Coordinates of C-alpha atoms in Angstrom, one line a residue:
Chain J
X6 CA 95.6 -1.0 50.0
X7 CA 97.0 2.2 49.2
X8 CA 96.0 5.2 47.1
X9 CA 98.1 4.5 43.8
X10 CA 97.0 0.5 43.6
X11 CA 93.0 1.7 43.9
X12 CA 93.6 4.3 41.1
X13 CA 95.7 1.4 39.1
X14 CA 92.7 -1.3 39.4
X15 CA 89.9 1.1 38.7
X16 CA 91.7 2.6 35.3
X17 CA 92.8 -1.0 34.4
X18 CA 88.8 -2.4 34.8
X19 CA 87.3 0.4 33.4
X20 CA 89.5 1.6 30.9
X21 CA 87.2 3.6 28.7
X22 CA 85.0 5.1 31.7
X23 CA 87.6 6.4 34.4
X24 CA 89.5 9.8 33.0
X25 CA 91.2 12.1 34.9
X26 CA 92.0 9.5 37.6
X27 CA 94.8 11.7 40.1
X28 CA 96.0 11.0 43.7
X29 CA 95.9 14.3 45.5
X30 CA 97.8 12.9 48.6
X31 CA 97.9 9.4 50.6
X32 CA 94.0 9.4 51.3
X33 CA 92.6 11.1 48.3
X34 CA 91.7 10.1 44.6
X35 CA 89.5 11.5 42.6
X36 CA 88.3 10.3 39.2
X37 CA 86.5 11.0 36.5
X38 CA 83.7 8.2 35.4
X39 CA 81.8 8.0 32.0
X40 CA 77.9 8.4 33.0
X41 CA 76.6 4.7 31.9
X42 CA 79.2 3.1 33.6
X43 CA 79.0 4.7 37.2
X44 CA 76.5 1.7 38.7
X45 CA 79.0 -0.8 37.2
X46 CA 81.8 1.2 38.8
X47 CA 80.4 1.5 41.9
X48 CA 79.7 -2.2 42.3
X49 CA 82.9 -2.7 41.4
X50 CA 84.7 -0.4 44.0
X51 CA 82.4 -2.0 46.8
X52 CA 82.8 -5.6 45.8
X53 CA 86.9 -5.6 45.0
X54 CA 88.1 -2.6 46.7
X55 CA 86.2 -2.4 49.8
X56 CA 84.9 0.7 49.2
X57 CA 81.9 0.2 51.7
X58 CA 80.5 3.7 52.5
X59 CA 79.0 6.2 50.4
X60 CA 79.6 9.4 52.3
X61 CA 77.4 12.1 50.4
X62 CA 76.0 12.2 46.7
X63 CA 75.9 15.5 45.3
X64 CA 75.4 18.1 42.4
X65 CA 77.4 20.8 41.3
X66 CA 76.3 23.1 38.1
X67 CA 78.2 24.6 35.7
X68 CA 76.2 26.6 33.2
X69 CA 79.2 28.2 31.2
X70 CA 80.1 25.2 30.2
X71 CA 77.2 23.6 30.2
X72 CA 77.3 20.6 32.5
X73 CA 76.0 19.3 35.9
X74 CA 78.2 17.2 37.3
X75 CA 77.2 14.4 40.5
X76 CA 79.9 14.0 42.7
X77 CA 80.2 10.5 44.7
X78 CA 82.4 10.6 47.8
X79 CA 82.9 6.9 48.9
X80 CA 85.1 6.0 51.8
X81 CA 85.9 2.4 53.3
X82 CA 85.8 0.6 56.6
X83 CA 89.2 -1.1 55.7
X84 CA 91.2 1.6 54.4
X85 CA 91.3 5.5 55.0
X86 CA 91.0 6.1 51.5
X87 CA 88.3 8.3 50.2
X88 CA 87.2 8.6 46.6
X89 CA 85.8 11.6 45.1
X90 CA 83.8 10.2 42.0
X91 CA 82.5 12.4 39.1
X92 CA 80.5 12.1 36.5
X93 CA 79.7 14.6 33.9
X94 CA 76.3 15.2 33.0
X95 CA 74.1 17.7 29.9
X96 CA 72.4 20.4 31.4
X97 CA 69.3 20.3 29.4
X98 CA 69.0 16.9 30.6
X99 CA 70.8 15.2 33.1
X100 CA 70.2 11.5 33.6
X101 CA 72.4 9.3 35.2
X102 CA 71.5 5.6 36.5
X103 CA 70.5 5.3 40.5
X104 CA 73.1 3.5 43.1
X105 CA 70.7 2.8 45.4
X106 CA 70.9 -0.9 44.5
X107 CA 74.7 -0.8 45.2
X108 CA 74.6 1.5 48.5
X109 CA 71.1 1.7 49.9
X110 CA 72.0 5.4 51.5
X111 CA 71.8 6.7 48.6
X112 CA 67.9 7.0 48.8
X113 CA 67.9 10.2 50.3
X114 CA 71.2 11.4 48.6
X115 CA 69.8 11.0 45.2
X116 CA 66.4 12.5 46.3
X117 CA 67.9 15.6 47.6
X118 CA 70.0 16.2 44.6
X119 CA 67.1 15.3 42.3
X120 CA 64.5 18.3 44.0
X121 CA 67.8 20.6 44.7
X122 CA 69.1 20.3 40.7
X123 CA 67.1 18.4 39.0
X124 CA 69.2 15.2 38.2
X125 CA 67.1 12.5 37.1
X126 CA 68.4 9.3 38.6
X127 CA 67.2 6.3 36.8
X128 CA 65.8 3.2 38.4
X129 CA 65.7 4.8 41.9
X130 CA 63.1 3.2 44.0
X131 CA 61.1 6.6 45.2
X132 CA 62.3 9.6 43.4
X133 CA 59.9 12.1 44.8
X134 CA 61.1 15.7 46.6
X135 CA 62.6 15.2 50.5
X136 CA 62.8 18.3 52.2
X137 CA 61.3 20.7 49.7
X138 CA 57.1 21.3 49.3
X139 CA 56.3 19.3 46.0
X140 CA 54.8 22.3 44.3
X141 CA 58.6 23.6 44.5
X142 CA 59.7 20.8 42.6
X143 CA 60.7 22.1 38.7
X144 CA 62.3 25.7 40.3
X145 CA 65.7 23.7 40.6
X146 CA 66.7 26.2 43.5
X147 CA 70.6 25.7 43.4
X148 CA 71.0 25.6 40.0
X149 CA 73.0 28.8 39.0
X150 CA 70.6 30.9 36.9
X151 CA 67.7 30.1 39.9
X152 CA 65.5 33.7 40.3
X153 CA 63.3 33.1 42.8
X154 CA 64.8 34.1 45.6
X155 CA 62.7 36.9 47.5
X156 CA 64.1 40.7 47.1
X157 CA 62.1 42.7 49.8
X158 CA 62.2 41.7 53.6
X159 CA 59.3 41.9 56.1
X160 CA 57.7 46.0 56.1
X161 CA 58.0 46.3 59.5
X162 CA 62.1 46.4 59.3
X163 CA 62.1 49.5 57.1
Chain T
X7 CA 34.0 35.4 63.5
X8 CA 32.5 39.2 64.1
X9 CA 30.9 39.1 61.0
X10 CA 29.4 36.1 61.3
X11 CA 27.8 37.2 64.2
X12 CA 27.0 40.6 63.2
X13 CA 25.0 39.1 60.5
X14 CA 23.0 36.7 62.8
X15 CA 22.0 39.3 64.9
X16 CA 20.6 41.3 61.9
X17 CA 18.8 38.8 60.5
X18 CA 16.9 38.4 64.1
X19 CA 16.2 42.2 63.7
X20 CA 15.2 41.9 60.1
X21 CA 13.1 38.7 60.3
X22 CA 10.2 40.0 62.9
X23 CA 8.2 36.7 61.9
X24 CA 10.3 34.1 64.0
X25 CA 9.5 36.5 67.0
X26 CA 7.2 34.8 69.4
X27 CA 5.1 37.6 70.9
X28 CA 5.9 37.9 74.6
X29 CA 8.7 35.9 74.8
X30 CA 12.4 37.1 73.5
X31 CA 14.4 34.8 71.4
X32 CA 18.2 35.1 71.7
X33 CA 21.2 33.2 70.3
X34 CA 24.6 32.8 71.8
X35 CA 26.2 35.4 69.4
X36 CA 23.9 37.6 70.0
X37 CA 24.8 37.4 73.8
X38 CA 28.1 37.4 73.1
X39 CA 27.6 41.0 71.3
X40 CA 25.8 42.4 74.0
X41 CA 28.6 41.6 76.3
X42 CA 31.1 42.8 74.2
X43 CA 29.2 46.2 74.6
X44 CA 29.0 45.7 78.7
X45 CA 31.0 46.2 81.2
X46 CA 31.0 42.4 81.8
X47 CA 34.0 42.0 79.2
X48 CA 36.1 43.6 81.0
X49 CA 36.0 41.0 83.7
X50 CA 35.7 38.0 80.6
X51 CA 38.7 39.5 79.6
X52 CA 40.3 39.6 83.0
X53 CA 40.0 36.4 83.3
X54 CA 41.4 35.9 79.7
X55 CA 44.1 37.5 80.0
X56 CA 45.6 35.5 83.4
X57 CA 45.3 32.2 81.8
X58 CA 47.2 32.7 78.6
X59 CA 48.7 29.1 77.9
X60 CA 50.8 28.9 75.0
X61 CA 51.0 25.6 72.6
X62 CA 54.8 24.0 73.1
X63 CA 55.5 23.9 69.1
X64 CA 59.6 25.2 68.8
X65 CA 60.5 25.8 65.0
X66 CA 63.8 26.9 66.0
X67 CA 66.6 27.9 68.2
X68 CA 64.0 30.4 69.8
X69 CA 62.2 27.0 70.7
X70 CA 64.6 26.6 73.1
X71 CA 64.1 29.5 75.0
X72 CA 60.7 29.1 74.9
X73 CA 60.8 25.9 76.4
X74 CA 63.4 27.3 79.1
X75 CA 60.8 30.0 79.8
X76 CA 58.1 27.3 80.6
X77 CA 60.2 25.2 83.3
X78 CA 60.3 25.9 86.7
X79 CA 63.2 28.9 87.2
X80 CA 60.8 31.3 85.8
X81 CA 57.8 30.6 87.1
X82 CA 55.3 31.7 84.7
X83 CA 52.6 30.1 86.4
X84 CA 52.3 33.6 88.3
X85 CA 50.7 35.2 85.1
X86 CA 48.9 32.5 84.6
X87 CA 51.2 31.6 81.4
X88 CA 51.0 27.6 81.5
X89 CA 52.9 25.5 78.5
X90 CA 50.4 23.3 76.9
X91 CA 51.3 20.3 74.5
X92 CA 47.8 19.9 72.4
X93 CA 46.3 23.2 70.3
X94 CA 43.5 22.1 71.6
X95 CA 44.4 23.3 74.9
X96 CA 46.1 26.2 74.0
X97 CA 45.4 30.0 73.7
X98 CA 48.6 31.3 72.5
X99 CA 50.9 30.4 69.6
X100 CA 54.1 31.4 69.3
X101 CA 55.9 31.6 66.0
X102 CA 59.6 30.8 67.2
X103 CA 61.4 30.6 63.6
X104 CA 61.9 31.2 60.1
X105 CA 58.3 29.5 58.5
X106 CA 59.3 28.0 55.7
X107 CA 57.2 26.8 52.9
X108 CA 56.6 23.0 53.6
X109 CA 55.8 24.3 56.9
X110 CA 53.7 26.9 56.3
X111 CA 50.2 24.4 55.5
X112 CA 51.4 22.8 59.0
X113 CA 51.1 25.8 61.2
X114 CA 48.1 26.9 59.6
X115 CA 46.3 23.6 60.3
X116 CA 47.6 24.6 63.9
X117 CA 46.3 27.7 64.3
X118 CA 42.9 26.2 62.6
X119 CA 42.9 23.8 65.7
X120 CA 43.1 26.2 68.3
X121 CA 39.9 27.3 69.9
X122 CA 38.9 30.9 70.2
X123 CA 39.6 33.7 71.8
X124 CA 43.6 32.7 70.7
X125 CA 46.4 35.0 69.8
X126 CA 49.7 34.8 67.9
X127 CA 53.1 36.2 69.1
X128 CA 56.4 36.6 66.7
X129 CA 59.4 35.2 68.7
X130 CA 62.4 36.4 67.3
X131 CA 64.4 37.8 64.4
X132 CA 63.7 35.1 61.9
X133 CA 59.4 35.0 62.2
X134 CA 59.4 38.9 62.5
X135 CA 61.5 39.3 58.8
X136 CA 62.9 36.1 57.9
X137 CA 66.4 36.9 60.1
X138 CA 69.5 35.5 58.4
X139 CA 67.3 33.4 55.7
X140 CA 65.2 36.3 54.5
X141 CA 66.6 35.9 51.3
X142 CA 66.4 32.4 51.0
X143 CA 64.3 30.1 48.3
X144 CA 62.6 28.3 50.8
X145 CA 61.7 30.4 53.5
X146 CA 58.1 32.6 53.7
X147 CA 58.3 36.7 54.2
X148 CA 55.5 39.0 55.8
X149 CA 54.2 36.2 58.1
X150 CA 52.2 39.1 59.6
X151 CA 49.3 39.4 56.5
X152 CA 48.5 35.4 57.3
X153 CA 48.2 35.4 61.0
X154 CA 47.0 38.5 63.1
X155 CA 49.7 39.2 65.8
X156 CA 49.4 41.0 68.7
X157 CA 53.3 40.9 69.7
X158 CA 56.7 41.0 68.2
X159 CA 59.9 40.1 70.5
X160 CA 62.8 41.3 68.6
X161 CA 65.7 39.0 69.8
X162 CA 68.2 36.4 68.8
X163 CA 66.8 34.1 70.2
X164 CA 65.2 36.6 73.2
X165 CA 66.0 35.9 76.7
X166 CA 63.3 33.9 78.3
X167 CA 62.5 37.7 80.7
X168 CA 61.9 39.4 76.7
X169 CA 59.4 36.5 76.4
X170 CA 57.6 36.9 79.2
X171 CA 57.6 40.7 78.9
X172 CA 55.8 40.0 75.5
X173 CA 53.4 38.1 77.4
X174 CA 52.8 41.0 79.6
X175 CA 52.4 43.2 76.7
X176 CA 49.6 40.6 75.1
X177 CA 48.0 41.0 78.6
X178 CA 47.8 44.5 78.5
X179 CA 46.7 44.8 75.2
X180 CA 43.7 42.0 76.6
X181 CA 43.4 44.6 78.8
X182 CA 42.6 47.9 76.7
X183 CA 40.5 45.6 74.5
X184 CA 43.1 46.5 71.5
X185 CA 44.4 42.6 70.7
X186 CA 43.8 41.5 67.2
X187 CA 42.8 38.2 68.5
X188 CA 39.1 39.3 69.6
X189 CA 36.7 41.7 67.6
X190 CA 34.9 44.5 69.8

């Protein structure tokens, strides 16, 4: 299963959902993904294309403009294909529906990405903070306009 | 803990009507402050100072040299410096990385567990300002107005001999009577 074929069975089942779809080179696609459909998607890549492993679930903000978008990589066992998945999301309030019932290592993922950006992921099983203190949770530290970072270093330096 | 006893003695002074006449009544703080006065603490604090053992708790990259410093090849059994694996046990702890702020209610429950006389040393760049995550969202600056430390090894990470001449300096400061870990 090749690059072009993966792009040409995702766009043909999910017509509406998947924009953007490009094959950067033999082992890379990327894609676009309306934000209702990505548990549908998913499912679909891991049951038809054998798209078995999530590699990483991520956030990326873009305040200009508005967005947060969740980046999926997904690679296979079968084939050396990797898919970079995106979904656009509002920044005032970004909600998009958990994968954990379709790749169960997404549990951590999604909770890391929920304390780092705030991304509310929707039916996940245990969405509380992972690395962070809770009483952290709300700063949103990697979001762009974040302001707590500490100015002054310890007084015995200077 | 000075105050605590300072009062305790004061209220013995103060209260002449617990005084049994003939026989002097004493607590163990009050001893305690009339060694402190003595001679006799030099020699407490001899023997303090020779049997420093330090709790085995690496936060870091430093951690690792402070573990190397506690095997064999250096030997710190000759200062009496002994790696210990329970607070309980220990007199020392060494802050050997950046705190950050999920761990910060850990080491403080740490420090809480250790028995006194104990003492604090800073291991390295990041406890001393923060080091390369001093500016970072998660990390905790001026560990120095939450713990009182006697010590700070600049180093990244210090050789295990910078360690160990830290130690020294902790044992000299013992010594003079100047460490922050004891009140005179």
């Amino acid at each position: 299963m090749d690059a072009r074929t993966i792009i040409e069975s995702l766009s043909s089942e999910f017509p509406e959902a998947i924009s953007e779809s490009e094959v950067e080179s033999e082992i890379r696609v990327r894609a676009y993904v309306a934000a209702e459909k990505a548990k549908e998607t998913c499912q679909y890549l891991k049951d038809s294309l054998q798209f078995d492993h999530l590699c990483s679930v991520c956030g990326v903000d873009y305040p200009k403009r508005g967005e947060i978008e969740v980046v999926y990589h997904i690679a296979s066992y079968e084939h050396p294909v990797v898919l970079m998945l995106k979904a656009k999301l509002p920044r005032d309030s970004p909600e998009i529906e958990s994968v954990v019932p379709v790749y169960w290592n997404a549990n951590w993922y999604e909770r890391e990405t929920y304390e780092l950006y705030g991304l509310m992921f929707k039916n996940h099983p245990d969405l509380r903070p992972l690395v962070l203190p809770e009483e952290m949770l709300g700063e949103w530290p990697l979001r762009k306009d974040y302001e707590g970072f500490p100015n002054k270093t310890a007084r015995n330096l200077v | 803990m000075g105050e605590v006893k300072a009062k305790k003695t004061s209220d013995i002074k103060n209260t002449p009507d617990d005084e049994i006449p003939g026989v002097i009544t004493t607590t163990t703080s009050a001893i305690h402050n009339f060694l402190k006065k003595s001679k006799a603490q030099d020699v407490i604090n001899w023997g303090r100072k020779n049997s420093l053992w330090f709790m085995t708790q690496p936060m870091g990259c430093c951690g690792v040299e402070m573990i190397a410093t506690g095997c064999a090849h250096y030997d710190t059994d000759r200062f009496g410096i002994i790696p210990r694996n329970s607070p309980r046990h220990a007199d020392v702890m060494i802050i050997s990385g950046y705190v950050t702020k999920k761990y910060l209610p850990a080491l403080k429950r740490l420090w809480e567990q250790m028995p006194a006389p104990k003492w604090v040393l800073c291991m390295g760049d990041c406890s001393i300002s923060g080091g390369p995550f001093y500016e970072s969202y998660s990390t905790v600056q001026n560990i120095d107005e939450m713990f009182p430390i006697d010590v700070f090894i600049p180093g990244c990470p210090p050789r295990p001999e910078a360690l160990i001449q830290g130690f020294v300096e902790l044992q000299e400061k013992i010594k003079a009577k100047k460490d922050l870990g004891t009140e005179y």
